[in-house]
CSV table of C-alpha atoms in Angstrom, one decimal:
chain,number,residue,atom,x,y,z
A,1,UNK,CA,78.0,-16.3,-15.9
A,2,UNK,CA,77.5,-20.0,-15.4
A,3,UNK,CA,75.4,-22.5,-13.5
A,4,UNK,CA,76.3,-23.4,-9.9
A,5,UNK,CA,78.6,-26.4,-9.7
A,6,UNK,CA,77.9,-29.4,-7.6
A,7,UNK,CA,79.5,-32.9,-7.3
A,8,UNK,CA,78.4,-36.5,-6.8
A,9,UNK,CA,80.1,-36.3,-3.4
A,10,UNK,CA,77.7,-33.5,-2.4
A,11,UNK,CA,74.7,-35.5,-3.5
A,12,UNK,CA,75.9,-38.6,-1.6
A,13,UNK,CA,76.8,-36.6,1.6
A,14,UNK,CA,73.3,-35.0,1.5
A,15,UNK,CA,71.7,-38.5,1.3
A,16,UNK,CA,70.1,-37.8,-2.0
A,17,UNK,CA,70.5,-41.5,-3.0
A,18,UNK,CA,68.2,-42.8,-0.2
A,19,UNK,CA,64.7,-43.6,-1.5
A,20,UNK,CA,61.6,-44.9,0.3
A,21,UNK,CA,60.9,-48.4,1.6
A,22,UNK,CA,60.8,-50.9,-1.3
A,23,UNK,CA,57.1,-51.6,-0.8
A,24,UNK,CA,56.2,-47.9,-1.4
A,25,UNK,CA,57.9,-47.7,-4.8
A,26,UNK,CA,56.4,-46.5,-8.1
A,27,UNK,CA,57.3,-48.8,-10.9
A,28,UNK,CA,57.8,-45.8,-13.2
A,29,UNK,CA,60.9,-45.0,-11.1
A,30,UNK,CA,62.5,-48.4,-11.9
A,31,UNK,CA,65.1,-47.0,-14.4
A,32,UNK,CA,66.3,-44.5,-11.8
A,33,UNK,CA,66.8,-47.1,-9.0
A,34,UNK,CA,70.2,-48.7,-8.5
A,35,UNK,CA,69.2,-51.4,-6.0
A,36,UNK,CA,68.1,-52.0,-2.5
A,37,UNK,CA,69.7,-51.9,0.9
A,38,UNK,CA,67.9,-53.1,4.0
A,39,UNK,CA,64.7,-53.0,1.9
A,40,UNK,CA,65.3,-49.3,1.1
A,41,UNK,CA,65.6,-48.4,-2.5
A,42,UNK,CA,68.8,-46.7,-3.5
A,43,UNK,CA,68.6,-44.0,-6.2
A,44,UNK,CA,71.1,-44.1,-9.1
A,45,UNK,CA,72.9,-40.7,-8.7
A,46,UNK,CA,74.7,-41.2,-12.0
A,47,UNK,CA,71.3,-40.5,-13.5
A,48,UNK,CA,70.3,-37.8,-11.0
A,49,UNK,CA,73.4,-35.7,-11.7
A,50,UNK,CA,72.7,-34.9,-15.4
A,51,UNK,CA,68.9,-34.5,-14.8
A,52,UNK,CA,69.6,-32.0,-12.0
A,53,UNK,CA,71.9,-30.1,-14.2
A,54,UNK,CA,69.2,-30.0,-16.9
A,55,UNK,CA,66.6,-28.8,-14.5
A,56,UNK,CA,68.9,-26.0,-13.1
A,57,UNK,CA,69.7,-24.9,-16.7
A,58,UNK,CA,65.9,-24.8,-17.5
A,59,UNK,CA,65.3,-22.6,-14.4
A,60,UNK,CA,68.2,-20.4,-15.3
A,61,UNK,CA,66.8,-19.8,-18.8
A,62,UNK,CA,63.4,-18.9,-17.4
A,63,UNK,CA,65.0,-16.4,-15.0
A,64,UNK,CA,67.2,-15.0,-17.8
A,65,UNK,CA,64.0,-14.2,-19.8
A,66,UNK,CA,62.5,-12.3,-16.8
A,67,UNK,CA,60.3,-15.2,-15.8
A,68,UNK,CA,58.9,-15.9,-12.3
A,69,UNK,CA,59.6,-19.2,-10.5
A,70,UNK,CA,57.4,-20.5,-7.7
A,71,UNK,CA,59.0,-22.8,-5.1
A,72,UNK,CA,56.4,-25.3,-3.7
A,73,UNK,CA,57.0,-27.5,-0.7
A,74,UNK,CA,54.5,-27.8,2.2
A,75,UNK,CA,56.0,-30.7,4.1
A,76,UNK,CA,57.3,-29.5,7.5
A,77,UNK,CA,61.0,-30.2,7.0
A,78,UNK,CA,61.1,-28.2,3.8
A,79,UNK,CA,59.1,-25.2,4.8
A,80,UNK,CA,61.9,-22.9,6.1
A,81,UNK,CA,64.4,-24.0,3.5
A,82,UNK,CA,62.1,-23.3,0.6
A,83,UNK,CA,61.1,-19.9,1.9
A,84,UNK,CA,64.7,-18.9,2.6
A,85,UNK,CA,66.0,-19.9,-0.8
A,86,UNK,CA,63.0,-18.5,-2.7
A,87,UNK,CA,63.6,-15.1,-1.0
A,88,UNK,CA,67.3,-15.3,-1.6
A,89,UNK,CA,66.8,-15.3,-5.4
A,90,UNK,CA,63.9,-12.8,-5.3
A,91,UNK,CA,61.3,-15.4,-6.2
A,92,UNK,CA,58.1,-16.8,-4.7
A,93,UNK,CA,57.0,-19.7,-2.5
A,94,UNK,CA,54.1,-21.7,-1.2
A,95,UNK,CA,55.3,-23.5,2.0
A,96,UNK,CA,52.2,-24.0,4.1
A,97,UNK,CA,49.2,-25.2,2.1
A,98,UNK,CA,48.4,-25.2,-1.6
A,99,UNK,CA,45.0,-23.6,-2.0
A,100,UNK,CA,42.9,-25.1,-4.8
A,101,UNK,CA,42.8,-22.8,-7.7
A,102,UNK,CA,46.0,-21.0,-6.7
A,103,UNK,CA,47.0,-21.1,-10.4
A,104,UNK,CA,43.9,-21.9,-12.3
A,105,UNK,CA,41.7,-19.4,-10.4
A,106,UNK,CA,44.1,-16.5,-9.9
A,107,UNK,CA,41.3,-13.9,-9.9
A,108,UNK,CA,39.9,-15.4,-6.6
A,109,UNK,CA,43.4,-15.8,-5.2
A,110,UNK,CA,44.1,-12.1,-6.0
A,111,UNK,CA,41.1,-11.1,-4.1
A,112,UNK,CA,42.4,-13.0,-1.0
A,113,UNK,CA,45.7,-11.2,-1.4
A,114,UNK,CA,44.0,-7.9,-1.5
A,115,UNK,CA,42.1,-8.8,1.6
A,116,UNK,CA,45.4,-9.7,3.3
A,117,UNK,CA,46.9,-6.4,2.3
A,118,UNK,CA,44.0,-4.5,3.8
A,119,UNK,CA,44.2,-6.5,7.1
A,120,UNK,CA,48.0,-5.9,7.2
A,121,UNK,CA,47.4,-2.1,6.8
A,122,UNK,CA,44.7,-2.1,9.4
A,123,UNK,CA,46.9,-3.6,12.1
A,124,UNK,CA,50.1,-1.8,11.1
A,125,UNK,CA,48.3,1.6,11.3
A,126,UNK,CA,46.2,0.6,14.4
A,127,UNK,CA,43.0,1.2,12.5
A,128,UNK,CA,40.9,-1.1,14.8
A,129,UNK,CA,38.9,1.7,16.5
A,130,UNK,CA,35.2,0.8,16.5
A,131,UNK,CA,35.8,-3.0,16.6
A,132,UNK,CA,35.1,-5.1,19.6
A,133,UNK,CA,37.8,-7.3,21.2
A,134,UNK,CA,36.2,-10.4,19.7
A,135,UNK,CA,36.0,-8.8,16.2
A,136,UNK,CA,39.6,-7.8,16.4
A,137,UNK,CA,40.6,-11.3,17.5
A,138,UNK,CA,38.7,-12.8,14.6
A,139,UNK,CA,40.3,-10.4,12.1
A,140,UNK,CA,43.7,-11.2,13.5
A,141,UNK,CA,43.1,-14.9,13.0
A,142,UNK,CA,41.9,-14.3,9.5
A,143,UNK,CA,45.1,-12.3,8.8
A,144,UNK,CA,47.3,-15.0,10.2
A,145,UNK,CA,45.6,-17.7,8.2
A,146,UNK,CA,45.8,-15.8,4.9
A,147,UNK,CA,49.4,-14.9,5.6
A,148,UNK,CA,50.5,-18.5,6.0
A,149,UNK,CA,49.1,-19.4,2.6
A,150,UNK,CA,49.7,-16.2,0.7
A,151,UNK,CA,52.8,-14.3,2.0
A,152,UNK,CA,55.1,-16.0,-0.5
A,153,UNK,CA,53.0,-15.0,-3.5
A,154,UNK,CA,51.7,-11.5,-2.5
A,155,UNK,CA,53.7,-9.7,-5.1
A,156,UNK,CA,53.9,-12.4,-7.8
A,157,UNK,CA,51.4,-10.4,-9.8
A,158,UNK,CA,50.0,-13.3,-11.8
A,159,UNK,CA,50.8,-16.9,-12.7
A,160,UNK,CA,54.4,-18.0,-12.5
A,161,UNK,CA,56.5,-19.2,-15.5
A,162,UNK,CA,57.8,-22.3,-13.7
A,163,UNK,CA,57.3,-24.4,-10.6
A,164,UNK,CA,60.0,-26.0,-8.5
A,165,UNK,CA,58.4,-28.7,-6.4
A,166,UNK,CA,59.8,-30.8,-3.5
A,167,UNK,CA,57.8,-34.1,-3.0
A,168,UNK,CA,55.7,-34.4,-6.2
A,169,UNK,CA,53.1,-36.8,-4.8
A,170,UNK,CA,52.3,-34.5,-1.9
A,171,UNK,CA,52.1,-31.4,-4.2
A,172,UNK,CA,50.0,-33.2,-6.9
A,173,UNK,CA,47.3,-30.5,-7.0
A,174,UNK,CA,49.9,-27.8,-7.7
A,175,UNK,CA,51.4,-29.9,-10.5
A,176,UNK,CA,48.0,-30.6,-12.0
A,177,UNK,CA,47.1,-26.9,-12.1
A,178,UNK,CA,50.5,-26.1,-13.7
A,179,UNK,CA,50.0,-28.8,-16.4
A,180,UNK,CA,46.6,-27.5,-17.2
A,181,UNK,CA,48.1,-24.0,-17.8
A,182,UNK,CA,51.2,-25.3,-19.6
A,183,UNK,CA,53.5,-24.1,-16.9
A,184,UNK,CA,56.7,-26.3,-16.8
A,185,UNK,CA,57.5,-28.1,-13.5
A,186,UNK,CA,60.9,-29.0,-12.0
A,187,UNK,CA,60.2,-31.8,-9.5
A,188,UNK,CA,62.3,-33.7,-7.1
A,189,UNK,CA,61.0,-37.3,-7.6
A,190,UNK,CA,61.6,-39.9,-4.9
A,191,UNK,CA,61.1,-43.6,-5.5
A,192,UNK,CA,57.4,-43.3,-4.7
A,193,UNK,CA,56.8,-40.7,-7.4
A,194,UNK,CA,55.7,-40.7,-11.0
A,195,UNK,CA,58.5,-39.0,-13.0
A,196,UNK,CA,56.3,-38.6,-16.0
A,197,UNK,CA,54.1,-36.1,-14.2
A,198,UNK,CA,56.7,-33.3,-14.4
A,199,UNK,CA,58.7,-31.7,-17.2
A,200,UNK,CA,62.0,-31.8,-15.5
A,201,UNK,CA,62.2,-34.8,-13.0
A,202,UNK,CA,65.2,-35.0,-10.7
A,203,UNK,CA,65.4,-38.4,-9.0
A,204,UNK,CA,66.3,-37.9,-5.3
A,205,UNK,CA,65.5,-38.1,-1.7
A,206,UNK,CA,62.7,-35.6,-0.9
A,207,UNK,CA,62.6,-36.2,2.8
A,208,UNK,CA,66.2,-35.5,4.2
A,209,UNK,CA,66.7,-31.9,5.2
A,210,UNK,CA,70.3,-31.9,3.9
A,211,UNK,CA,69.1,-33.1,0.4
A,212,UNK,CA,66.3,-30.6,0.3
A,213,UNK,CA,68.7,-27.8,1.3
A,214,UNK,CA,71.1,-28.8,-1.5
A,215,UNK,CA,68.4,-28.8,-4.1
A,216,UNK,CA,67.0,-25.5,-3.0
A,217,UNK,CA,70.4,-23.8,-2.8
A,218,UNK,CA,71.4,-24.9,-6.2
A,219,UNK,CA,68.1,-23.8,-7.7
A,220,UNK,CA,68.4,-20.4,-6.0
A,221,UNK,CA,71.9,-20.0,-7.3
A,222,UNK,CA,70.9,-20.9,-10.9
A,223,UNK,CA,68.0,-18.4,-10.8
A,224,UNK,CA,70.3,-15.6,-9.5
A,225,UNK,CA,72.7,-16.5,-12.4
A,226,UNK,CA,69.9,-16.3,-14.9
A,227,UNK,CA,68.7,-12.9,-13.5
A,228,UNK,CA,72.2,-11.5,-13.7
A,229,UNK,CA,72.4,-12.8,-17.3
A,230,UNK,CA,69.2,-10.9,-18.1
A,231,UNK,CA,70.6,-7.7,-16.7
A,232,UNK,CA,73.9,-8.1,-18.6
A,233,UNK,CA,71.9,-8.7,-21.8
A,234,UNK,CA,70.4,-5.3,-21.2
A,235,UNK,CA,73.8,-3.8,-20.6
A,236,UNK,CA,73.1,-3.3,-16.9
A,237,UNK,CA,75.8,-4.1,-14.3
A,238,UNK,CA,74.2,-5.8,-11.3
A,239,UNK,CA,75.3,-7.4,-8.1
A,240,UNK,CA,73.3,-10.3,-6.7
A,241,UNK,CA,71.7,-9.4,-3.4
A,242,UNK,CA,70.0,-11.5,-0.8
A,243,UNK,CA,68.0,-8.4,0.4
A,244,UNK,CA,65.8,-8.5,-2.6
A,245,UNK,CA,62.9,-10.7,-1.6
A,246,UNK,CA,59.6,-11.9,-2.9
A,247,UNK,CA,57.8,-9.4,-0.6
A,248,UNK,CA,59.8,-6.4,-1.9
A,249,UNK,CA,61.1,-7.0,-5.4
A,250,UNK,CA,59.5,-5.0,-8.2
A,251,UNK,CA,58.4,-6.7,-11.4
A,252,UNK,CA,60.9,-6.3,-14.3
A,253,UNK,CA,60.5,-6.4,-18.0
A,254,UNK,CA,61.3,-9.6,-19.8
A,255,UNK,CA,64.5,-9.9,-21.8
A,256,UNK,CA,64.1,-11.2,-25.3
A,257,UNK,CA,64.7,-15.0,-25.7
A,258,UNK,CA,67.3,-14.2,-28.4
A,259,UNK,CA,69.4,-12.1,-26.1
A,260,UNK,CA,69.3,-14.6,-23.3
A,261,UNK,CA,70.3,-17.4,-25.6
A,262,UNK,CA,73.2,-15.4,-26.9
A,263,UNK,CA,74.4,-14.7,-23.4
A,264,UNK,CA,74.0,-18.3,-22.3
A,265,UNK,CA,76.1,-19.4,-25.3
A,266,UNK,CA,79.1,-17.2,-24.3
């Protein structure tokens, strides 16, 4: 098995090189900026390419060791893409709003998940007898609100082993919580971001839908490859399936790091 391949041409065609307006830049991104065009910073894709490869390889290793990876992107244009690709590789996502304490106060988050499960069961089984119309409406609103924030992590079963973040300034709370817990972060860093805030920065456009789609598809493919490697290390023959989702996949035992490294070296 191997990492998904990508080319400089794909990055260019996706518009990954277009940064923000020059006045919005973060000086810590200076070494990743090629220049300016019409006062828009241009990202040096010669630096993006190897950094993206390194990030994908790190995610693959986490997956190969049975780890859980959480996709985080709450900006509107990224919501559907992030959900789709997280589900495709059987992982987890937050694409609506990051709730404070989602990582650092998992016990409280778990209670909210249990509440959502009960509400889902109530409406699926038509167990609303005895409630007034107003009470049912309020319960429905509560269910919808919880679902928007928690659907993507309902079966995560605890803290993830890695975060994959689109737009690091916007998702700063998630990154801070991950850092506090020692959870590594892969982050797409545009010209307004601080690349030192994440473990695996990938300089690139974090606004263009084509660029976001490319990053997410590559990440999903790398994770699938890592999961397949884990199964092969156990002597199990598997076929990647898009039907295994974050809502339905069962937790699996971790492969030993030694086995994963031996497989990756082949």
